[in-house]
Amino acid sequence: APRVLSGIQPTADSFHLGNYLGALRQWVALQDTHEAFYCVVDLHAITVEHDPQALRRRTRAAAAQLLAMGVDPERSALFVQSHVPEHAELAWVLSCLTGFGEAGRMTQFKDKSAKHGASAASVGLFTYPILMAADILLYTPEPGEGQVLQVPVGEDQRQHLELTRDLAQRFNHRFGETFVLPGAYIPQGAAKITDLQEPRVKMSKSASTPQGIVEVLEDPGPMRKKIMRAVTDTGTEIRYDEENKPGVTNLLRIHAALEGVPVAELEQRYAGQGYGQLKKDLAQLLLDTFTPIRERTERLLEDDKQLDRILADGAARAGAVAARTMEVVRERVGFVGRG
Ligand code: ATP
Ligand code: MG
């Protein structure tokens, strides 16, 4: 089976609806067709100022939510990035192959550092894409016909995957064929979700207000309220129209993705009905989807030991692959073996 590698940052106590429909739901589906490596990227989470207690809590909460959504630790390696030290080790080697100017062209750094003030941004934030390249390339497939590594990426990560491919190619060129170039994977049914209060911009944990975001672990009452209060558009017609009706369009898109039906079917179903009915049904659909996930997450978080065992097991599996890759890398680069 082709391999798939994906990571998510533990930078909030709960994932949100955009994370779920844009990425995490596909993680679950991809397990049927891929050998999956799923990683909670705590090393990436410290590139900006953070609170250690919160990081520890959020790392476990992230893993618990992934399990609750259906990531199956029997089939997939679910692990914490810092448990596999090869991530940092390969990142160092790759950083020595990256040009300073090349790294400086990464637009996400420019955006994020602008927010923190350019001089307050850490070198870690600057070299973040190189760590991401290491995250990916460690799981390069074994040499063999038709082996591939696929990386699901949103628009904002596309440039980083390009850098990853450049670095893999450069390494291969200088030190001999080692890495298979990873490919971008656009998962089926991934949907871009916008902010409930500002439906022209992406729902995001750093930019959205609490009213604009639906959290996976949110209580039912507030969740229902947020949907009922979502910004809609003038007029009364329930119609998919990104340009003129971004609010209704977002609600239709969420509804369609959750129910697994085409938007056109919903337009027919709601013909002649008001926005209120659409919102009421959507709120119910969200509760039906997220309540079992929230309850399973809560149960998993009651037993840290059990959760940590699952993560240790995932780290052992991922670590075995990472160790093999790193062994080849060390040898190719010219490091003396430890004997
Ligand atoms: P930040 O604001 O810190 O960038 P975020 O809310 O964008 O956070 P990320 O951790 O950057 O969340 O993204 C995790 C995954 O969720 C990525 O694969 C990203 O593409 C996806 N994702 C995030 N927001 C959305 C959204 N609104 N719609 C669809 N997918 C999303
Ligand atoms: Mg983001």
mmCIF file of C-alpha atoms and ligand atoms in Angstrom:
data_model
loop_
_atom_site.group_PDB
_atom_site.id
_atom_site.type_symbol
_atom_site.label_atom_id
_atom_site.label_comp_id
_atom_site.label_asym_id
_atom_site.label_seq_id
_atom_site.Cartn_x
_atom_site.Cartn_y
_atom_site.Cartn_z
ATOM 1 C CA ALA A 1 0.000 0.000 0.000
ATOM 2 C CA PRO A 2 1.189 3.562 -0.597
ATOM 3 C CA ARG A 3 2.281 5.405 2.499
ATOM 4 C CA VAL A 4 0.654 8.556 3.764
ATOM 5 C CA LEU A 5 2.171 10.967 6.244
ATOM 6 C CA SER A 6 0.343 13.770 7.981
ATOM 7 C CA GLY A 7 0.816 15.847 11.100
ATOM 8 C CA ILE A 8 -1.229 18.240 13.164
ATOM 9 C CA GLN A 9 -0.169 20.784 15.763
ATOM 10 C CA PRO A 10 -1.379 20.528 19.358
ATOM 11 C CA THR A 11 -1.944 24.256 19.650
ATOM 12 C CA ALA A 12 -5.551 24.292 20.905
ATOM 13 C CA ASP A 13 -7.553 22.287 23.402
ATOM 14 C CA SER A 14 -9.955 21.213 20.692
ATOM 15 C CA PHE A 15 -9.780 20.750 16.944
ATOM 16 C CA HIS A 16 -12.372 22.680 14.960
ATOM 17 C CA LEU A 17 -14.835 21.920 12.217
ATOM 18 C CA GLY A 18 -12.406 23.137 9.524
ATOM 19 C CA ASN A 19 -9.695 20.759 10.763
ATOM 20 C CA TYR A 20 -12.234 17.936 10.807
ATOM 21 C CA LEU A 21 -13.745 18.416 7.348
ATOM 22 C CA GLY A 22 -10.570 19.723 5.710
ATOM 23 C CA ALA A 23 -8.141 17.146 7.052
ATOM 24 C CA LEU A 24 -8.867 14.799 9.945
ATOM 25 C CA ARG A 25 -11.862 13.030 8.490
ATOM 26 C CA GLN A 26 -9.698 12.095 5.518
ATOM 27 C CA TRP A 27 -7.043 10.735 7.870
ATOM 28 C CA VAL A 28 -9.573 8.186 8.999
ATOM 29 C CA ALA A 29 -10.661 7.273 5.462
ATOM 30 C CA LEU A 30 -7.088 6.990 4.158
ATOM 31 C CA GLN A 31 -6.409 4.120 6.539
ATOM 32 C CA ASP A 32 -8.384 1.840 4.212
ATOM 33 C CA THR A 33 -6.059 2.429 1.280
ATOM 34 C CA HIS A 34 -2.754 3.536 2.803
ATOM 35 C CA GLU A 35 -0.127 2.629 5.334
ATOM 36 C CA ALA A 36 -0.598 5.691 7.511
ATOM 37 C CA PHE A 37 1.776 7.655 9.747
ATOM 38 C CA TYR A 38 -0.058 10.267 11.796
ATOM 39 C CA CYS A 39 1.862 12.582 13.991
ATOM 40 C CA VAL A 40 1.017 15.144 16.677
ATOM 41 C CA VAL A 41 3.737 17.670 15.936
ATOM 42 C CA ASP A 42 4.767 19.050 19.303
ATOM 43 C CA LEU A 43 8.180 20.169 18.011
ATOM 44 C CA HIS A 44 6.381 22.505 15.629
ATOM 45 C CA ALA A 45 4.186 23.773 18.444
ATOM 46 C CA ILE A 46 7.144 25.306 20.302
ATOM 47 C CA THR A 47 8.179 27.512 17.371
ATOM 48 C CA VAL A 48 6.025 30.187 18.975
ATOM 49 C CA GLU A 49 5.822 31.075 22.655
ATOM 50 C CA HIS A 50 3.886 28.411 24.519
ATOM 51 C CA ASP A 51 2.900 27.222 27.958
ATOM 52 C CA PRO A 52 4.453 23.825 28.872
ATOM 53 C CA GLN A 53 1.429 22.589 30.843
ATOM 54 C CA ALA A 54 -0.896 23.522 28.005
ATOM 55 C CA LEU A 55 1.339 21.829 25.450
ATOM 56 C CA ARG A 56 1.327 18.569 27.401
ATOM 57 C CA ARG A 57 -2.446 18.702 27.858
ATOM 58 C CA ARG A 58 -3.087 19.599 24.239
ATOM 59 C CA THR A 59 -0.785 16.910 22.894
ATOM 60 C CA ARG A 60 -2.751 14.229 24.738
ATOM 61 C CA ALA A 61 -6.052 15.881 23.819
ATOM 62 C CA ALA A 62 -5.066 15.930 20.148
ATOM 63 C CA ALA A 63 -4.167 12.246 20.193
ATOM 64 C CA ALA A 64 -7.382 11.381 22.042
ATOM 65 C CA GLN A 65 -9.496 13.285 19.512
ATOM 66 C CA LEU A 66 -7.808 11.510 16.618
ATOM 67 C CA LEU A 67 -8.506 8.138 18.194
ATOM 68 C CA ALA A 68 -12.079 9.197 18.951
ATOM 69 C CA MET A 69 -12.575 10.196 15.306
ATOM 70 C CA GLY A 70 -11.508 6.758 14.176
ATOM 71 C CA VAL A 71 -7.761 6.738 13.713
ATOM 72 C CA ASP A 72 -7.075 3.085 14.414
ATOM 73 C CA PRO A 73 -3.796 2.435 16.239
ATOM 74 C CA GLU A 74 -3.873 -1.194 15.128
ATOM 75 C CA ARG A 75 -3.607 -0.128 11.501
ATOM 76 C CA SER A 76 -1.865 3.231 11.654
ATOM 77 C CA ALA A 77 1.138 4.590 13.501
ATOM 78 C CA LEU A 78 -0.261 7.387 15.679
ATOM 79 C CA PHE A 79 2.570 9.077 17.520
ATOM 80 C CA VAL A 80 4.003 12.198 19.076
ATOM 81 C CA GLN A 81 6.748 13.829 17.025
ATOM 82 C CA SER A 82 9.172 14.357 19.929
ATOM 83 C CA HIS A 83 9.018 10.635 20.724
ATOM 84 C CA VAL A 84 10.896 9.962 17.500
ATOM 85 C CA PRO A 85 14.095 12.022 17.820
ATOM 86 C CA GLU A 86 15.060 11.296 14.219
ATOM 87 C CA HIS A 87 12.703 14.121 13.197
ATOM 88 C CA ALA A 88 14.997 16.695 14.762
ATOM 89 C CA GLU A 89 18.113 14.879 13.606
ATOM 90 C CA LEU A 90 17.128 14.741 9.946
ATOM 91 C CA ALA A 91 15.956 18.355 10.143
ATOM 92 C CA TRP A 92 19.514 19.358 11.067
ATOM 93 C CA VAL A 93 21.001 17.536 8.101
ATOM 94 C CA LEU A 94 18.422 19.051 5.753
ATOM 95 C CA SER A 95 18.960 22.526 7.177
ATOM 96 C CA CYS A 96 22.574 22.218 6.065
ATOM 97 C CA LEU A 97 21.320 21.658 2.527
ATOM 98 C CA THR A 98 18.917 24.602 2.592
ATOM 99 C CA GLY A 99 19.976 27.988 1.338
ATOM 100 C CA PHE A 100 19.355 30.922 3.641
ATOM 101 C CA GLY A 101 17.617 32.779 0.844
ATOM 102 C CA GLU A 102 15.610 29.716 -0.060
ATOM 103 C CA ALA A 103 14.280 29.449 3.494
ATOM 104 C CA GLY A 104 13.584 33.172 3.477
ATOM 105 C CA ARG A 105 11.182 32.801 0.580
ATOM 106 C CA MET A 106 8.718 30.715 2.593
ATOM 107 C CA THR A 107 5.602 32.840 2.662
ATOM 108 C CA GLN A 108 4.096 31.272 5.770
ATOM 109 C CA PHE A 109 7.081 32.498 7.794
ATOM 110 C CA LYS A 110 6.616 35.961 6.388
ATOM 111 C CA ASP A 111 2.931 35.928 7.372
ATOM 112 C CA LYS A 112 3.451 34.472 10.827
ATOM 113 C CA SER A 113 6.498 36.551 11.696
ATOM 114 C CA ALA A 114 4.691 39.695 10.602
ATOM 115 C CA LYS A 115 2.084 38.850 13.212
ATOM 116 C CA HIS A 116 4.628 38.359 16.004
ATOM 117 C CA GLY A 117 6.901 41.181 14.893
ATOM 118 C CA ALA A 118 9.788 40.134 12.661
ATOM 119 C CA SER A 119 12.508 40.345 15.313
ATOM 120 C CA ALA A 120 10.435 38.503 17.931
ATOM 121 C CA ALA A 121 10.047 35.495 15.622
ATOM 122 C CA SER A 122 12.289 32.569 16.527
ATOM 123 C CA VAL A 123 14.825 30.859 14.309
ATOM 124 C CA GLY A 124 12.728 27.732 14.906
ATOM 125 C CA LEU A 125 9.766 29.399 13.229
ATOM 126 C CA PHE A 126 12.075 30.315 10.352
ATOM 127 C CA THR A 127 13.318 26.739 9.896
ATOM 128 C CA TYR A 128 9.891 25.154 10.510
ATOM 129 C CA PRO A 129 9.512 24.083 6.850
ATOM 130 C CA ILE A 130 12.790 22.162 7.085
ATOM 131 C CA LEU A 131 11.498 20.234 10.088
ATOM 132 C CA MET A 132 8.365 19.543 8.087
ATOM 133 C CA ALA A 133 10.521 18.220 5.252
ATOM 134 C CA ALA A 134 12.199 15.892 7.745
ATOM 135 C CA ASP A 135 8.808 14.774 9.099
ATOM 136 C CA ILE A 136 7.897 13.690 5.599
ATOM 137 C CA LEU A 137 11.157 12.274 4.273
ATOM 138 C CA LEU A 138 11.792 10.017 7.275
ATOM 139 C CA TYR A 139 8.899 7.900 6.043
ATOM 140 C CA THR A 140 10.190 7.623 2.511
ATOM 141 C CA PRO A 141 9.114 4.243 1.131
ATOM 142 C CA GLU A 142 11.461 1.316 0.870
ATOM 143 C CA PRO A 143 13.110 1.154 -2.547
ATOM 144 C CA GLY A 144 10.851 -0.748 -4.887
ATOM 145 C CA GLU A 145 8.634 -0.480 -7.886
ATOM 146 C CA GLY A 146 5.853 2.049 -7.654
ATOM 147 C CA GLN A 147 6.310 2.868 -3.979
ATOM 148 C CA VAL A 148 5.028 6.299 -3.086
ATOM 149 C CA LEU A 149 4.628 8.590 -0.136
ATOM 150 C CA GLN A 150 1.645 10.883 -0.247
ATOM 151 C CA VAL A 151 1.157 13.977 1.827
ATOM 152 C CA PRO A 152 -2.282 15.556 2.150
ATOM 153 C CA VAL A 153 -1.725 19.299 1.949
ATOM 154 C CA GLY A 154 -3.891 22.353 2.009
ATOM 155 C CA GLU A 155 -3.040 25.444 -0.045
ATOM 156 C CA ASP A 156 -0.971 26.935 2.796
ATOM 157 C CA GLN A 157 1.379 23.929 2.902
ATOM 158 C CA ARG A 158 1.951 23.573 -0.817
ATOM 159 C CA GLN A 159 5.142 25.646 -0.799
ATOM 160 C CA HIS A 160 6.554 23.569 2.054
ATOM 161 C CA LEU A 161 5.958 20.352 0.141
ATOM 162 C CA GLU A 162 7.769 21.895 -2.838
ATOM 163 C CA LEU A 163 10.736 22.648 -0.572
ATOM 164 C CA THR A 164 10.599 19.069 0.704
ATOM 165 C CA ARG A 165 10.826 17.753 -2.839
ATOM 166 C CA ASP A 166 13.715 20.128 -3.649
ATOM 167 C CA LEU A 167 15.619 19.013 -0.552
ATOM 168 C CA ALA A 168 15.022 15.334 -1.295
ATOM 169 C CA GLN A 169 16.275 15.834 -4.818
ATOM 170 C CA ARG A 170 19.321 17.774 -3.644
ATOM 171 C CA PHE A 171 20.186 15.109 -1.084
ATOM 172 C CA ASN A 172 19.838 12.365 -3.694
ATOM 173 C CA HIS A 173 21.988 14.311 -6.128
ATOM 174 C CA ARG A 174 24.790 14.931 -3.654
ATOM 175 C CA PHE A 175 24.822 11.733 -1.664
ATOM 176 C CA GLY A 176 23.108 9.127 -3.796
ATOM 177 C CA GLU A 177 19.528 8.011 -4.345
ATOM 178 C CA THR A 178 17.917 7.943 -0.884
ATOM 179 C CA PHE A 179 14.524 9.598 -0.907
ATOM 180 C CA VAL A 180 11.498 8.997 -3.082
ATOM 181 C CA LEU A 181 9.974 12.387 -3.900
ATOM 182 C CA PRO A 182 6.724 12.753 -1.964
ATOM 183 C CA GLY A 183 3.572 13.765 -3.787
ATOM 184 C CA ALA A 184 0.760 16.093 -2.773
ATOM 185 C CA TYR A 185 -2.468 14.283 -2.167
ATOM 186 C CA ILE A 186 -5.755 16.098 -2.504
ATOM 187 C CA PRO A 187 -8.144 13.984 -0.487
ATOM 188 C CA GLN A 188 -11.641 13.214 -1.694
ATOM 189 C CA GLY A 189 -14.352 15.175 0.018
ATOM 190 C CA ALA A 190 -12.085 17.646 1.801
ATOM 191 C CA ALA A 191 -13.953 20.888 2.207
ATOM 192 C CA LYS A 192 -12.731 24.384 2.928
ATOM 193 C CA ILE A 193 -14.808 25.780 5.761
ATOM 194 C CA THR A 194 -15.182 29.479 6.472
ATOM 195 C CA ASP A 195 -15.772 31.461 9.651
ATOM 196 C CA LEU A 196 -19.406 31.478 10.837
ATOM 197 C CA GLN A 197 -19.278 35.217 11.520
ATOM 198 C CA GLU A 198 -17.057 36.207 8.595
ATOM 199 C CA PRO A 199 -17.960 33.709 5.907
ATOM 200 C CA ARG A 200 -15.486 35.114 3.397
ATOM 201 C CA VAL A 201 -12.475 34.061 5.474
ATOM 202 C CA LYS A 202 -11.246 30.634 6.530
ATOM 203 C CA MET A 203 -12.313 29.251 9.897
ATOM 204 C CA SER A 204 -9.064 29.235 11.862
ATOM 205 C CA LYS A 205 -8.061 28.731 15.442
ATOM 206 C CA SER A 206 -5.702 31.700 15.424
ATOM 207 C CA ALA A 207 -7.795 34.186 13.445
ATOM 208 C CA SER A 208 -11.431 33.308 14.173
ATOM 209 C CA THR A 209 -13.380 34.602 17.172
ATOM 210 C CA PRO A 210 -15.037 31.952 19.388
ATOM 211 C CA GLN A 211 -18.364 32.778 17.714
ATOM 212 C CA GLY A 212 -16.900 32.088 14.289
ATOM 213 C CA ILE A 213 -15.529 28.663 15.074
ATOM 214 C CA VAL A 214 -17.156 25.310 15.918
ATOM 215 C CA GLU A 215 -14.987 23.214 18.200
ATOM 216 C CA VAL A 216 -15.156 19.449 18.069
ATOM 217 C CA LEU A 217 -15.240 19.213 21.885
ATOM 218 C CA GLU A 218 -17.721 22.022 22.425
ATOM 219 C CA ASP A 219 -20.816 21.480 24.595
ATOM 220 C CA PRO A 220 -24.092 20.933 22.700
ATOM 221 C CA GLY A 221 -25.795 24.137 23.876
ATOM 222 C CA PRO A 222 -23.157 26.588 22.672
ATOM 223 C CA MET A 223 -22.629 24.582 19.497
ATOM 224 C CA ARG A 224 -26.298 24.852 18.558
ATOM 225 C CA LYS A 225 -26.336 28.564 19.369
ATOM 226 C CA LYS A 226 -23.338 29.311 17.167
ATOM 227 C CA ILE A 227 -24.986 27.702 14.171
ATOM 228 C CA MET A 228 -28.287 29.466 14.796
ATOM 229 C CA ARG A 229 -26.393 32.781 15.005
ATOM 230 C CA ALA A 230 -24.182 32.171 11.985
ATOM 231 C CA VAL A 231 -24.121 35.137 9.616
ATOM 232 C CA THR A 232 -26.324 34.513 6.607
ATOM 233 C CA ASP A 233 -27.031 36.739 3.679
ATOM 234 C CA THR A 234 -29.707 39.127 2.583
ATOM 235 C CA GLY A 235 -32.541 37.484 0.723
ATOM 236 C CA THR A 236 -34.223 34.266 1.727
ATOM 237 C CA GLU A 237 -33.218 31.777 -0.924
ATOM 238 C CA ILE A 238 -31.119 28.770 0.070
ATOM 239 C CA ARG A 239 -28.715 28.646 -2.833
ATOM 240 C CA TYR A 240 -25.022 27.791 -3.289
ATOM 241 C CA ASP A 241 -23.386 31.044 -4.402
ATOM 242 C CA GLU A 242 -19.889 31.688 -3.119
ATOM 243 C CA GLU A 243 -19.771 35.244 -4.435
ATOM 244 C CA ASN A 244 -23.110 36.640 -3.291
ATOM 245 C CA LYS A 245 -24.131 34.253 -0.512
ATOM 246 C CA PRO A 246 -20.950 33.185 1.284
ATOM 247 C CA GLY A 247 -22.742 32.538 4.595
ATOM 248 C CA VAL A 248 -25.439 30.241 3.233
ATOM 249 C CA THR A 249 -22.888 28.637 0.931
ATOM 250 C CA ASN A 250 -20.671 27.754 3.887
ATOM 251 C CA LEU A 251 -23.619 26.226 5.761
ATOM 252 C CA LEU A 252 -24.620 24.212 2.705
ATOM 253 C CA ARG A 253 -21.076 23.005 2.224
ATOM 254 C CA ILE A 254 -20.782 21.904 5.862
ATOM 255 C CA HIS A 255 -24.144 20.175 5.692
ATOM 256 C CA ALA A 256 -23.298 18.382 2.451
ATOM 257 C CA ALA A 257 -19.923 17.212 3.765
ATOM 258 C CA LEU A 258 -21.359 15.914 7.038
ATOM 259 C CA GLU A 259 -24.308 14.139 5.470
ATOM 260 C CA GLY A 260 -22.379 12.931 2.435
ATOM 261 C CA VAL A 261 -24.805 14.298 -0.130
ATOM 262 C CA PRO A 262 -24.267 16.727 -3.024
ATOM 263 C CA VAL A 263 -25.030 20.383 -2.380
ATOM 264 C CA ALA A 264 -27.545 20.323 -5.231
ATOM 265 C CA GLU A 265 -29.625 17.784 -3.347
ATOM 266 C CA LEU A 266 -29.760 20.121 -0.350
ATOM 267 C CA GLU A 267 -30.765 23.077 -2.520
ATOM 268 C CA GLN A 268 -33.725 21.011 -3.713
ATOM 269 C CA ARG A 269 -34.587 19.794 -0.231
ATOM 270 C CA TYR A 270 -34.642 23.339 1.158
ATOM 271 C CA ALA A 271 -36.372 24.994 -1.777
ATOM 272 C CA GLY A 272 -38.976 27.369 -0.363
ATOM 273 C CA GLN A 273 -37.776 26.979 3.227
ATOM 274 C CA GLY A 274 -36.091 29.588 5.411
ATOM 275 C CA TYR A 275 -32.557 29.877 6.729
ATOM 276 C CA GLY A 276 -33.835 28.885 10.182
ATOM 277 C CA GLN A 277 -34.734 25.380 9.081
ATOM 278 C CA LEU A 278 -31.378 24.865 7.402
ATOM 279 C CA LYS A 279 -29.568 26.005 10.544
ATOM 280 C CA LYS A 280 -31.684 23.875 12.824
ATOM 281 C CA ASP A 281 -31.013 20.749 10.798
ATOM 282 C CA LEU A 282 -27.330 21.562 10.470
ATOM 283 C CA ALA A 283 -26.969 22.074 14.222
ATOM 284 C CA GLN A 284 -28.510 18.669 14.791
ATOM 285 C CA LEU A 285 -26.213 17.081 12.227
ATOM 286 C CA LEU A 286 -23.181 18.615 13.942
ATOM 287 C CA LEU A 287 -24.320 17.382 17.332
ATOM 288 C CA ASP A 288 -24.882 13.887 15.963
ATOM 289 C CA THR A 289 -21.373 13.921 14.503
ATOM 290 C CA PHE A 290 -19.425 15.489 17.338
ATOM 291 C CA THR A 291 -21.205 14.218 20.473
ATOM 292 C CA PRO A 292 -19.892 10.646 20.169
ATOM 293 C CA ILE A 293 -16.417 11.985 19.338
ATOM 294 C CA ARG A 294 -16.488 14.262 22.380
ATOM 295 C CA GLU A 295 -17.641 11.440 24.653
ATOM 296 C CA ARG A 296 -14.983 9.042 23.381
ATOM 297 C CA THR A 297 -12.331 11.743 23.760
ATOM 298 C CA GLU A 298 -13.375 12.376 27.363
ATOM 299 C CA ARG A 299 -13.168 8.665 28.123
ATOM 300 C CA LEU A 300 -9.731 8.369 26.541
ATOM 301 C CA LEU A 301 -8.472 11.345 28.543
ATOM 302 C CA GLU A 302 -9.608 9.776 31.807
ATOM 303 C CA ASP A 303 -6.890 7.172 31.440
ATOM 304 C CA ASP A 304 -3.587 8.875 30.610
ATOM 305 C CA LYS A 305 -1.640 5.671 31.074
ATOM 306 C CA GLN A 306 -3.620 3.787 28.471
ATOM 307 C CA LEU A 307 -3.394 6.723 26.051
ATOM 308 C CA ASP A 308 0.361 7.034 26.607
ATOM 309 C CA ARG A 309 0.726 3.309 25.916
ATOM 310 C CA ILE A 310 -1.022 3.695 22.580
ATOM 311 C CA LEU A 311 1.278 6.598 21.714
ATOM 312 C CA ALA A 312 4.367 4.669 22.808
ATOM 313 C CA ASP A 313 3.313 1.848 20.549
ATOM 314 C CA GLY A 314 2.848 4.262 17.629
ATOM 315 C CA ALA A 315 6.251 5.818 18.324
ATOM 316 C CA ALA A 316 7.854 2.378 18.294
ATOM 317 C CA ARG A 317 6.329 1.656 14.883
ATOM 318 C CA ALA A 318 7.165 5.019 13.367
ATOM 319 C CA GLY A 319 10.553 4.975 15.081
ATOM 320 C CA ALA A 320 11.527 1.703 13.429
ATOM 321 C CA VAL A 321 10.972 3.238 9.995
ATOM 322 C CA ALA A 322 12.637 6.522 10.967
ATOM 323 C CA ALA A 323 15.666 4.701 12.379
ATOM 324 C CA ARG A 324 16.150 2.786 9.156
ATOM 325 C CA THR A 325 15.997 5.958 7.065
ATOM 326 C CA MET A 326 18.360 7.817 9.395
ATOM 327 C CA GLU A 327 20.872 5.001 9.311
ATOM 328 C CA VAL A 328 21.116 5.355 5.539
ATOM 329 C CA VAL A 329 21.287 9.143 5.805
ATOM 330 C CA ARG A 330 24.132 9.072 8.346
ATOM 331 C CA GLU A 331 26.108 6.676 6.236
ATOM 332 C CA ARG A 332 25.574 8.678 3.028
ATOM 333 C CA VAL A 333 26.472 11.979 4.668
ATOM 334 C CA GLY A 334 29.732 10.533 5.941
ATOM 335 C CA PHE A 335 29.191 10.125 9.658
ATOM 336 C CA VAL A 336 31.198 7.344 11.281
ATOM 337 C CA GLY A 337 28.928 4.556 12.466
ATOM 338 C CA ARG A 338 28.679 4.014 16.229
ATOM 339 C CA GLY A 339 30.101 0.507 15.917
HETATM 340 P P1 ATP B 1 -3.804 28.303 12.442
HETATM 341 O O1 ATP B 1 -4.806 29.418 12.445
HETATM 342 O O2 ATP B 1 -2.921 28.265 13.657
HETATM 343 O O3 ATP B 1 -3.074 28.155 11.148
HETATM 344 P P2 ATP B 1 -5.749 26.385 11.646
HETATM 345 O O4 ATP B 1 -7.077 26.592 12.265
HETATM 346 O O5 ATP B 1 -5.532 26.886 10.257
HETATM 347 O O6 ATP B 1 -4.672 26.979 12.628
HETATM 348 P P3 ATP B 1 -4.009 24.180 11.272
HETATM 349 O O7 ATP B 1 -3.443 23.489 12.476
HETATM 350 O O8 ATP B 1 -3.173 25.160 10.516
HETATM 351 O O9 ATP B 1 -5.385 24.869 11.710
HETATM 352 O O10 ATP B 1 -4.532 23.121 10.231
HETATM 353 C C1 ATP B 1 -4.647 21.746 10.479
HETATM 354 C C2 ATP B 1 -5.294 21.115 9.275
HETATM 355 O O11 ATP B 1 -6.639 21.558 9.139
HETATM 356 C C3 ATP B 1 -4.612 21.466 7.953
HETATM 357 O O12 ATP B 1 -4.614 20.317 7.131
HETATM 358 C C4 ATP B 1 -5.489 22.536 7.358
HETATM 359 O O13 ATP B 1 -5.437 22.567 5.950
HETATM 360 C C5 ATP B 1 -6.876 22.112 7.862
HETATM 361 N N1 ATP B 1 -7.750 23.280 8.017
HETATM 362 C C6 ATP B 1 -7.594 24.275 8.915
HETATM 363 N N2 ATP B 1 -8.588 25.170 8.810
HETATM 364 C C7 ATP B 1 -9.401 24.721 7.824
HETATM 365 C C8 ATP B 1 -10.625 25.205 7.216
HETATM 366 N N3 ATP B 1 -11.188 26.321 7.630
HETATM 367 N N4 ATP B 1 -11.189 24.472 6.231
HETATM 368 C C9 ATP B 1 -10.606 23.328 5.813
HETATM 369 N N5 ATP B 1 -9.472 22.829 6.318
HETATM 370 C C10 ATP B 1 -8.869 23.503 7.313
HETATM 371 MG MG MG B 2 -3.457 26.988 9.364
#
